[in-house]
Amino acid sequence: MTAMRQQEIATLTHKFSSVTLYKNSTVRYACMMHAIIACQMEFQLYPMDIQICPIYIESFSYHNQKIRLKWADNGVTINPELKLLQYNLGQPLQLEETDGYMPEKYGTHP
């Protein structure tokens, strides 16, 4: 994750994650994760500027033909207690973006 300050997998007595294997050979991994994100703010059009904080999540070892990451329907939420004085906080946008690349391979893995 770019611009990440802190990240943790949610736990109480165990991790909130699961792996599901489907008959069509699809594997689904799901986990609950909390991340604290920091973004550089730009004030060129102050006080009429709009701040957008992009967050990119990607695999570090598989390309998009091997793995597909997808948000759940309610996967992105904003804490309702969050307050920014003199700012209107909009709803998060969930955009689907595919970037084709082939990661470099090191070592002896297939």
PDB file of C-alpha atoms in Angstrom:
ATOM      1  CA  MET A   1       0.000   0.000   0.000  1.00  0.00           C
ATOM      2  CA  THR A   2       1.399   3.359  -0.918  1.00  0.00           C
ATOM      3  CA  ALA A   3       1.373   6.215   1.609  1.00  0.00           C
ATOM      4  CA  MET A   4       0.710   3.799   4.466  1.00  0.00           C
ATOM      5  CA  ARG A   5       1.819   4.810   7.944  1.00  0.00           C
ATOM      6  CA  GLN A   6       0.549   1.803   9.871  1.00  0.00           C
ATOM      7  CA  GLN A   7      -1.204  -1.447   8.968  1.00  0.00           C
ATOM      8  CA  GLU A   8      -2.393  -4.409  10.980  1.00  0.00           C
ATOM      9  CA  ILE A   9      -4.497  -7.508  10.489  1.00  0.00           C
ATOM     10  CA  ALA A  10      -7.438  -7.375  12.904  1.00  0.00           C
ATOM     11  CA  THR A  11      -7.138  -9.800  15.826  1.00  0.00           C
ATOM     12  CA  LEU A  12      -8.833 -10.560  19.107  1.00  0.00           C
ATOM     13  CA  THR A  13      -7.961 -14.128  20.021  1.00  0.00           C
ATOM     14  CA  HIS A  14      -7.247 -15.057  16.378  1.00  0.00           C
ATOM     15  CA  LYS A  15      -6.868 -13.396  12.994  1.00  0.00           C
ATOM     16  CA  PHE A  16     -10.059 -12.427  11.153  1.00  0.00           C
ATOM     17  CA  SER A  17      -9.225 -14.158   7.892  1.00  0.00           C
ATOM     18  CA  SER A  18     -10.431 -17.076   5.822  1.00  0.00           C
ATOM     19  CA  VAL A  19      -9.503 -19.132   2.773  1.00  0.00           C
ATOM     20  CA  THR A  20     -12.274 -20.640   0.636  1.00  0.00           C
ATOM     21  CA  LEU A  21     -11.637 -23.187  -2.136  1.00  0.00           C
ATOM     22  CA  TYR A  22     -14.313 -23.431  -4.844  1.00  0.00           C
ATOM     23  CA  LYS A  23     -15.083 -26.351  -7.203  1.00  0.00           C
ATOM     24  CA  ASN A  24     -13.947 -24.273 -10.212  1.00  0.00           C
ATOM     25  CA  SER A  25     -10.407 -24.047  -8.677  1.00  0.00           C
ATOM     26  CA  THR A  26     -10.919 -20.469  -7.477  1.00  0.00           C
ATOM     27  CA  VAL A  27      -9.286 -19.631  -4.162  1.00  0.00           C
ATOM     28  CA  ARG A  28     -10.729 -16.767  -2.108  1.00  0.00           C
ATOM     29  CA  TYR A  29      -8.717 -15.246   0.721  1.00  0.00           C
ATOM     30  CA  ALA A  30     -10.411 -12.634   2.878  1.00  0.00           C
ATOM     31  CA  CYS A  31      -9.118 -10.733   5.880  1.00  0.00           C
ATOM     32  CA  MET A  32     -10.091  -7.704   7.894  1.00  0.00           C
ATOM     33  CA  MET A  33      -7.340  -5.118   7.890  1.00  0.00           C
ATOM     34  CA  HIS A  34      -7.001  -1.676   9.426  1.00  0.00           C
ATOM     35  CA  ALA A  35      -4.652   0.834   7.815  1.00  0.00           C
ATOM     36  CA  ILE A  36      -3.681   4.366   8.753  1.00  0.00           C
ATOM     37  CA  ILE A  37      -3.024   6.292   5.543  1.00  0.00           C
ATOM     38  CA  ALA A  38      -1.205   9.600   5.223  1.00  0.00           C
ATOM     39  CA  CYS A  39      -1.506  11.736   2.098  1.00  0.00           C
ATOM     40  CA  GLN A  40       0.328  14.822   0.979  1.00  0.00           C
ATOM     41  CA  MET A  41      -2.146  17.713   0.828  1.00  0.00           C
ATOM     42  CA  GLU A  42      -1.956  20.272  -1.957  1.00  0.00           C
ATOM     43  CA  PHE A  43      -3.265  23.797  -1.466  1.00  0.00           C
ATOM     44  CA  GLN A  44      -2.779  25.443  -4.891  1.00  0.00           C
ATOM     45  CA  LEU A  45      -6.479  26.348  -5.125  1.00  0.00           C
ATOM     46  CA  TYR A  46      -7.020  27.080  -1.416  1.00  0.00           C
ATOM     47  CA  PRO A  47      -9.717  27.498  -0.126  1.00  0.00           C
ATOM     48  CA  MET A  48     -11.471  25.867  -3.109  1.00  0.00           C
ATOM     49  CA  ASP A  49      -9.162  22.874  -3.463  1.00  0.00           C
ATOM     50  CA  ILE A  50     -10.267  19.251  -3.380  1.00  0.00           C
ATOM     51  CA  GLN A  51      -8.006  16.694  -1.755  1.00  0.00           C
ATOM     52  CA  ILE A  52      -7.916  13.158  -3.131  1.00  0.00           C
ATOM     53  CA  CYS A  53      -5.918  10.437  -1.423  1.00  0.00           C
ATOM     54  CA  PRO A  54      -5.369   7.480  -3.770  1.00  0.00           C
ATOM     55  CA  ILE A  55      -4.662   4.090  -2.211  1.00  0.00           C
ATOM     56  CA  TYR A  56      -3.242   1.325  -4.385  1.00  0.00           C
ATOM     57  CA  ILE A  57      -3.233  -2.263  -3.190  1.00  0.00           C
ATOM     58  CA  GLU A  58      -1.345  -4.811  -5.231  1.00  0.00           C
ATOM     59  CA  SER A  59       0.383  -8.145  -5.009  1.00  0.00           C
ATOM     60  CA  PHE A  60       4.138  -8.046  -4.621  1.00  0.00           C
ATOM     61  CA  SER A  61       4.706 -11.463  -6.195  1.00  0.00           C
ATOM     62  CA  TYR A  62       1.885 -12.231  -8.668  1.00  0.00           C
ATOM     63  CA  HIS A  63       0.756 -10.480 -11.842  1.00  0.00           C
ATOM     64  CA  ASN A  64      -2.878  -9.834 -12.773  1.00  0.00           C
ATOM     65  CA  GLN A  65      -3.281 -13.140 -14.647  1.00  0.00           C
ATOM     66  CA  LYS A  66      -2.452 -15.094 -11.489  1.00  0.00           C
ATOM     67  CA  ILE A  67      -4.268 -13.044  -8.840  1.00  0.00           C
ATOM     68  CA  ARG A  68      -7.181 -10.596  -8.807  1.00  0.00           C
ATOM     69  CA  LEU A  69      -7.802  -8.314  -5.849  1.00  0.00           C
ATOM     70  CA  LYS A  70     -11.369  -7.073  -5.417  1.00  0.00           C
ATOM     71  CA  TRP A  71     -13.086  -4.958  -2.759  1.00  0.00           C
ATOM     72  CA  ALA A  72     -16.135  -6.407  -1.029  1.00  0.00           C
ATOM     73  CA  ASP A  73     -19.332  -4.383  -1.593  1.00  0.00           C
ATOM     74  CA  ASN A  74     -18.864  -2.593   1.729  1.00  0.00           C
ATOM     75  CA  GLY A  75     -15.085  -3.008   1.792  1.00  0.00           C
ATOM     76  CA  VAL A  76     -14.156   0.668   2.147  1.00  0.00           C
ATOM     77  CA  THR A  77     -15.588   2.566   5.088  1.00  0.00           C
ATOM     78  CA  ILE A  78     -14.807   5.808   6.873  1.00  0.00           C
ATOM     79  CA  ASN A  79     -15.078   6.103  10.628  1.00  0.00           C
ATOM     80  CA  PRO A  80     -18.228   8.207  11.270  1.00  0.00           C
ATOM     81  CA  GLU A  81     -16.447   9.775  14.268  1.00  0.00           C
ATOM     82  CA  LEU A  82     -13.779  11.284  11.994  1.00  0.00           C
ATOM     83  CA  LYS A  83     -14.047  15.060  11.897  1.00  0.00           C
ATOM     84  CA  LEU A  84     -12.051  17.527   9.825  1.00  0.00           C
ATOM     85  CA  LEU A  85     -12.866  21.085  10.776  1.00  0.00           C
ATOM     86  CA  GLN A  86     -13.981  23.237   7.829  1.00  0.00           C
ATOM     87  CA  TYR A  87     -13.805  20.251   5.446  1.00  0.00           C
ATOM     88  CA  ASN A  88     -16.533  18.130   3.914  1.00  0.00           C
ATOM     89  CA  LEU A  89     -15.509  14.489   3.851  1.00  0.00           C
ATOM     90  CA  GLY A  90     -16.995  12.689   0.839  1.00  0.00           C
ATOM     91  CA  GLN A  91     -17.712   9.020   0.395  1.00  0.00           C
ATOM     92  CA  PRO A  92     -14.780   6.851  -0.697  1.00  0.00           C
ATOM     93  CA  LEU A  93     -14.599   5.953  -4.371  1.00  0.00           C
ATOM     94  CA  GLN A  94     -13.988   2.326  -5.214  1.00  0.00           C
ATOM     95  CA  LEU A  95     -12.406   2.242  -8.631  1.00  0.00           C
ATOM     96  CA  GLU A  96     -11.364  -0.909 -10.390  1.00  0.00           C
ATOM     97  CA  GLU A  97      -8.038  -0.547 -12.093  1.00  0.00           C
ATOM     98  CA  THR A  98      -5.994  -3.224 -13.802  1.00  0.00           C
ATOM     99  CA  ASP A  99      -2.347  -2.645 -14.453  1.00  0.00           C
ATOM    100  CA  GLY A 100      -0.673  -5.394 -16.443  1.00  0.00           C
ATOM    101  CA  TYR A 101       2.901  -6.078 -15.450  1.00  0.00           C
ATOM    102  CA  MET A 102       5.139  -9.056 -14.973  1.00  0.00           C
ATOM    103  CA  PRO A 103       7.091  -8.988 -11.731  1.00  0.00           C
ATOM    104  CA  GLU A 104      10.751  -9.821 -11.959  1.00  0.00           C
ATOM    105  CA  LYS A 105      11.567 -13.294 -10.768  1.00  0.00           C
ATOM    106  CA  TYR A 106      14.450 -14.037  -8.429  1.00  0.00           C
ATOM    107  CA  GLY A 107      15.494 -17.313  -6.889  1.00  0.00           C
ATOM    108  CA  THR A 108      14.374 -20.782  -7.925  1.00  0.00           C
ATOM    109  CA  HIS A 109      10.595 -20.585  -7.516  1.00  0.00           C
ATOM    110  CA  PRO A 110       8.379 -21.569 -10.508  1.00  0.00           C
TER     111      PRO A 110
END
